[in-house]
PDB file of C-alpha atoms and ligand atoms in Angstrom:
ATOM      1  CA  MET A  26     100.394 108.349 105.670  1.00 45.00           C
ATOM      2  CA  ALA A  27      99.096 107.884 102.160  1.00 47.00           C
ATOM      3  CA  ARG A  28      98.664 104.463 100.710  1.00 51.00           C
ATOM      4  CA  VAL A  29     101.458 104.911  98.227  1.00 52.00           C
ATOM      5  CA  ARG A  30     102.414 101.881  96.280  1.00 54.00           C
ATOM      6  CA  GLN A  31     106.150 101.750  96.520  1.00 53.00           C
ATOM      7  CA  LYS A  32     108.039  99.662  94.059  1.00 62.00           C
ATOM      8  CA  GLY A  33     111.167  97.868  95.025  1.00 81.00           C
ATOM      9  CA  THR A  34     110.970  97.944  98.779  1.00 89.00           C
ATOM     10  CA  ALA A  35     113.366  95.663 100.664  1.00 93.00           C
ATOM     11  CA  PRO A  36     110.796  92.857 101.166  1.00 94.00           C
ATOM     12  CA  GLU A  37     109.847  92.957  97.468  1.00 95.00           C
ATOM     13  CA  LEU A  38     113.472  92.871  96.386  1.00 95.00           C
ATOM     14  CA  ALA A  39     114.153  89.910  98.674  1.00 96.00           C
ATOM     15  CA  VAL A  40     111.256  88.005  97.132  1.00 97.00           C
ATOM     16  CA  ARG A  41     112.281  88.837  93.561  1.00 96.00           C
ATOM     17  CA  LEU A  42     115.800  87.655  94.257  1.00 95.00           C
ATOM     18  CA  ALA A  43     114.584  84.401  95.797  1.00 96.00           C
ATOM     19  CA  VAL A  44     112.144  83.694  92.951  1.00 97.00           C
ATOM     20  CA  THR A  45     114.853  84.365  90.382  1.00 96.00           C
ATOM     21  CA  SER A  46     117.254  82.067  92.204  1.00 95.00           C
ATOM     22  CA  LEU A  47     114.632  79.317  91.951  1.00 94.00           C
ATOM     23  CA  GLY A  48     114.648  79.762  88.199  1.00 95.00           C
ATOM     24  CA  HIS A  49     111.287  81.431  87.741  1.00 94.00           C
ATOM     25  CA  ARG A  50     110.535  84.378  85.531  1.00 95.00           C
ATOM     26  CA  TYR A  51     107.951  86.958  86.388  1.00 96.00           C
ATOM     27  CA  ARG A  52     106.545  90.371  85.746  1.00 95.00           C
ATOM     28  CA  ILE A  53     106.471  93.061  88.389  1.00 93.00           C
ATOM     29  CA  GLY A  54     103.096  94.639  89.135  1.00 89.00           C
ATOM     30  CA  PRO A  55     101.292  93.264  86.066  1.00 90.00           C
ATOM     31  CA  ARG A  56      97.811  94.361  85.070  1.00 92.00           C
ATOM     32  CA  LEU A  57      95.982  91.730  87.050  1.00 96.00           C
ATOM     33  CA  PRO A  58      93.481  92.143  89.872  1.00 96.00           C
ATOM     34  CA  GLY A  59      95.219  93.815  92.782  1.00 96.00           C
ATOM     35  CA  ARG A  60      98.441  94.217  90.800  1.00 95.00           C
ATOM     36  CA  PRO A  61     100.385  91.337  92.348  1.00 97.00           C
ATOM     37  CA  ASP A  62     103.984  92.198  93.208  1.00 96.00           C
ATOM     38  CA  LEU A  63     105.177  89.302  91.066  1.00 96.00           C
ATOM     39  CA  ALA A  64     103.252  87.174  88.623  1.00 97.00           C
ATOM     40  CA  ASN A  65     103.671  84.844  85.699  1.00 96.00           C
ATOM     41  CA  GLN A  66     100.571  84.695  83.546  1.00 95.00           C
ATOM     42  CA  THR A  67     101.754  81.677  81.561  1.00 94.00           C
ATOM     43  CA  GLU A  68     102.512  79.595  84.652  1.00 93.00           C
ATOM     44  CA  ARG A  69      99.410  81.052  86.328  1.00 95.00           C
ATOM     45  CA  TRP A  70     100.862  82.147  89.618  1.00 97.00           C
ATOM     46  CA  ALA A  71     100.857  85.415  91.511  1.00 97.00           C
ATOM     47  CA  ILE A  72     102.666  86.558  94.622  1.00 98.00           C
ATOM     48  CA  PHE A  73     101.764  89.411  96.912  1.00 97.00           C
ATOM     49  CA  VAL A  74     104.267  90.835  99.364  1.00 96.00           C
ATOM     50  CA  HIS A  75     102.091  92.379 102.001  1.00 96.00           C
ATOM     51  CA  GLY A  76     103.092  94.827 104.678  1.00 96.00           C
ATOM     52  CA  CYS A  77     102.105  93.388 108.063  1.00 97.00           C
ATOM     53  CA  PHE A  78     100.699  96.689 109.338  1.00 97.00           C
ATOM     54  CA  TRP A  79      98.583  97.671 106.333  1.00 96.00           C
ATOM     55  CA  HIS A  80      97.313  94.219 105.519  1.00 97.00           C
ATOM     56  CA  ARG A  81      96.939  93.021 109.136  1.00 97.00           C
ATOM     57  CA  HIS A  82      99.198  90.035 109.550  1.00 97.00           C
ATOM     58  CA  SER A  83      97.392  88.118 112.263  1.00 95.00           C
ATOM     59  CA  GLY A  84      99.428  87.626 115.425  1.00 96.00           C
ATOM     60  CA  CYS A  85     102.380  89.635 114.121  1.00 97.00           C
ATOM     61  CA  ARG A  86     104.037  92.190 116.359  1.00 97.00           C
ATOM     62  CA  ARG A  87     104.136  94.647 113.438  1.00 96.00           C
ATOM     63  CA  THR A  88     100.342  94.585 113.286  1.00 97.00           C
ATOM     64  CA  THR A  89      99.727  97.451 115.654  1.00 96.00           C
ATOM     65  CA  THR A  90      96.689  99.700 115.766  1.00 96.00           C
ATOM     66  CA  PRO A  91      97.202 103.426 116.319  1.00 96.00           C
ATOM     67  CA  THR A  92      95.254 104.640 119.337  1.00 95.00           C
ATOM     68  CA  ARG A  93      94.570 108.064 117.853  1.00 96.00           C
ATOM     69  CA  ASN A  94      91.714 108.107 115.326  1.00 96.00           C
ATOM     70  CA  ARG A  95      91.165 104.485 116.158  1.00 96.00           C
ATOM     71  CA  GLN A  96      87.911 104.104 114.220  1.00 97.00           C
ATOM     72  CA  PHE A  97      89.465 105.636 111.120  1.00 97.00           C
ATOM     73  CA  TRP A  98      92.230 103.056 111.218  1.00 97.00           C
ATOM     74  CA  LEU A  99      89.926 100.162 111.927  1.00 97.00           C
ATOM     75  CA  ASP A 100      87.768 101.130 108.935  1.00 97.00           C
ATOM     76  CA  LYS A 101      90.809 101.520 106.753  1.00 97.00           C
ATOM     77  CA  PHE A 102      92.238  98.156 107.763  1.00 97.00           C
ATOM     78  CA  ALA A 103      88.871  96.470 107.236  1.00 97.00           C
ATOM     79  CA  ALA A 104      88.713  97.950 103.724  1.00 98.00           C
ATOM     80  CA  ASN A 105      92.254  96.729 102.968  1.00 97.00           C
ATOM     81  CA  GLN A 106      91.440  93.225 104.148  1.00 97.00           C
ATOM     82  CA  ALA A 107      88.209  93.110 102.175  1.00 98.00           C
ATOM     83  CA  ARG A 108      90.059  94.232  99.050  1.00 97.00           C
ATOM     84  CA  ASP A 109      92.787  91.621  99.571  1.00 98.00           C
ATOM     85  CA  ALA A 110      90.213  88.847  99.920  1.00 97.00           C
ATOM     86  CA  ARG A 111      88.323  90.039  96.839  1.00 98.00           C
ATOM     87  CA  VAL A 112      91.469  90.283  94.726  1.00 98.00           C
ATOM     88  CA  ILE A 113      92.755  86.846  95.738  1.00 98.00           C
ATOM     89  CA  ARG A 114      89.353  85.301  95.037  1.00 98.00           C
ATOM     90  CA  GLU A 115      89.262  86.911  91.598  1.00 98.00           C
ATOM     91  CA  LEU A 116      92.772  85.688  90.730  1.00 98.00           C
ATOM     92  CA  ARG A 117      91.905  82.153  91.823  1.00 97.00           C
ATOM     93  CA  ARG A 118      88.755  82.304  89.738  1.00 97.00           C
ATOM     94  CA  ARG A 119      91.010  83.085  86.765  1.00 96.00           C
ATOM     95  CA  GLY A 120      93.080  79.999  87.497  1.00 95.00           C
ATOM     96  CA  PHE A 121      95.983  81.588  89.335  1.00 96.00           C
ATOM     97  CA  VAL A 122      97.693  79.983  92.293  1.00 96.00           C
ATOM     98  CA  VAL A 123      98.221  82.813  94.732  1.00 97.00           C
ATOM     99  CA  LEU A 124     100.849  83.185  97.419  1.00 97.00           C
ATOM    100  CA  ARG A 125     100.635  85.914  99.984  1.00 96.00           C
ATOM    101  CA  LEU A 126     103.909  86.648 101.711  1.00 97.00           C
ATOM    102  CA  TRP A 127     104.178  88.898 104.719  1.00 97.00           C
ATOM    103  CA  GLU A 128     107.019  91.389 104.963  1.00 96.00           C
ATOM    104  CA  CYS A 129     108.187  89.791 108.217  1.00 96.00           C
ATOM    105  CA  GLU A 130     108.585  86.492 106.346  1.00 95.00           C
ATOM    106  CA  THR A 131     111.101  88.032 103.964  1.00 96.00           C
ATOM    107  CA  VAL A 132     113.706  88.845 106.582  1.00 95.00           C
ATOM    108  CA  ASP A 133     115.057  85.324 106.970  1.00 96.00           C
ATOM    109  CA  ARG A 134     116.266  84.522 103.443  1.00 95.00           C
ATOM    110  CA  ALA A 135     116.614  80.779 104.001  1.00 95.00           C
ATOM    111  CA  LYS A 136     113.086  80.530 105.356  1.00 96.00           C
ATOM    112  CA  LEU A 137     111.744  82.649 102.505  1.00 97.00           C
ATOM    113  CA  GLN A 138     113.451  80.339 100.032  1.00 96.00           C
ATOM    114  CA  ARG A 139     111.759  77.315 101.621  1.00 96.00           C
ATOM    115  CA  VAL A 140     108.313  78.915 101.535  1.00 96.00           C
ATOM    116  CA  LEU A 141     108.751  79.791  97.864  1.00 97.00           C
ATOM    117  CA  LEU A 142     110.096  76.352  97.026  1.00 95.00           C
ATOM    118  CA  ARG A 143     107.023  74.745  98.585  1.00 95.00           C
ATOM    119  CA  PHE A 144     104.805  77.151  96.664  1.00 96.00           C
ATOM    120  CA  PHE A 145     106.361  76.317  93.302  1.00 94.00           C
ATOM    121  CA  GLU A 146     106.300  72.613  94.080  1.00 92.00           C
ATOM    122  CA  ARG A 147     102.627  72.930  94.838  1.00 87.00           C
ATOM    123  CA  ILE A 148     101.852  74.457  91.463  1.00 85.00           C
ATOM    124  CA  GLY A 149     104.034  71.881  89.742  1.00 77.00           C
ATOM    125  CA  GLN A 150     106.305  74.377  88.068  1.00 49.00           C
ATOM    126  CA  SER A 151     109.416  73.715  90.078  1.00 41.00           C
ATOM    127  CA  SER A 152     111.209  72.025  87.178  1.00 44.00           C
ATOM    128  CA  SER A 153     110.742  74.882  84.692  1.00 44.00           C
TER     129      SER A 153
HETATM  130 ZN1   ZN S  58     104.149  89.904 109.983  1.00 54.17          ZN
END
């Protein structure tokens, strides 16, 4: 399985819809570190929608580890996690407030809406 960056997967679409419904504008996959799924450079926020398997959502049932070629997978996952941490650090250094959403958190739309609402309240942009 190649690490293909798919645009417009169901979790991403759910997040876009929710963010739009909260009245926020954004760009999709802008030229920022790690290419956040959604970001607004003026409001200084970025959102990643991470697949639980690839990005290792801790304690999630989707975060399985293939038993074949185990070391290959462990190395790959470690590299993904290191990259995620690096990218988030870099964005924060540039003054962005970063939200990382897991794909499993996008299934329940009402819950997703609440998480996003809290996020936008936190960055003080909820009235825009
Ligand atoms: Zn998960």
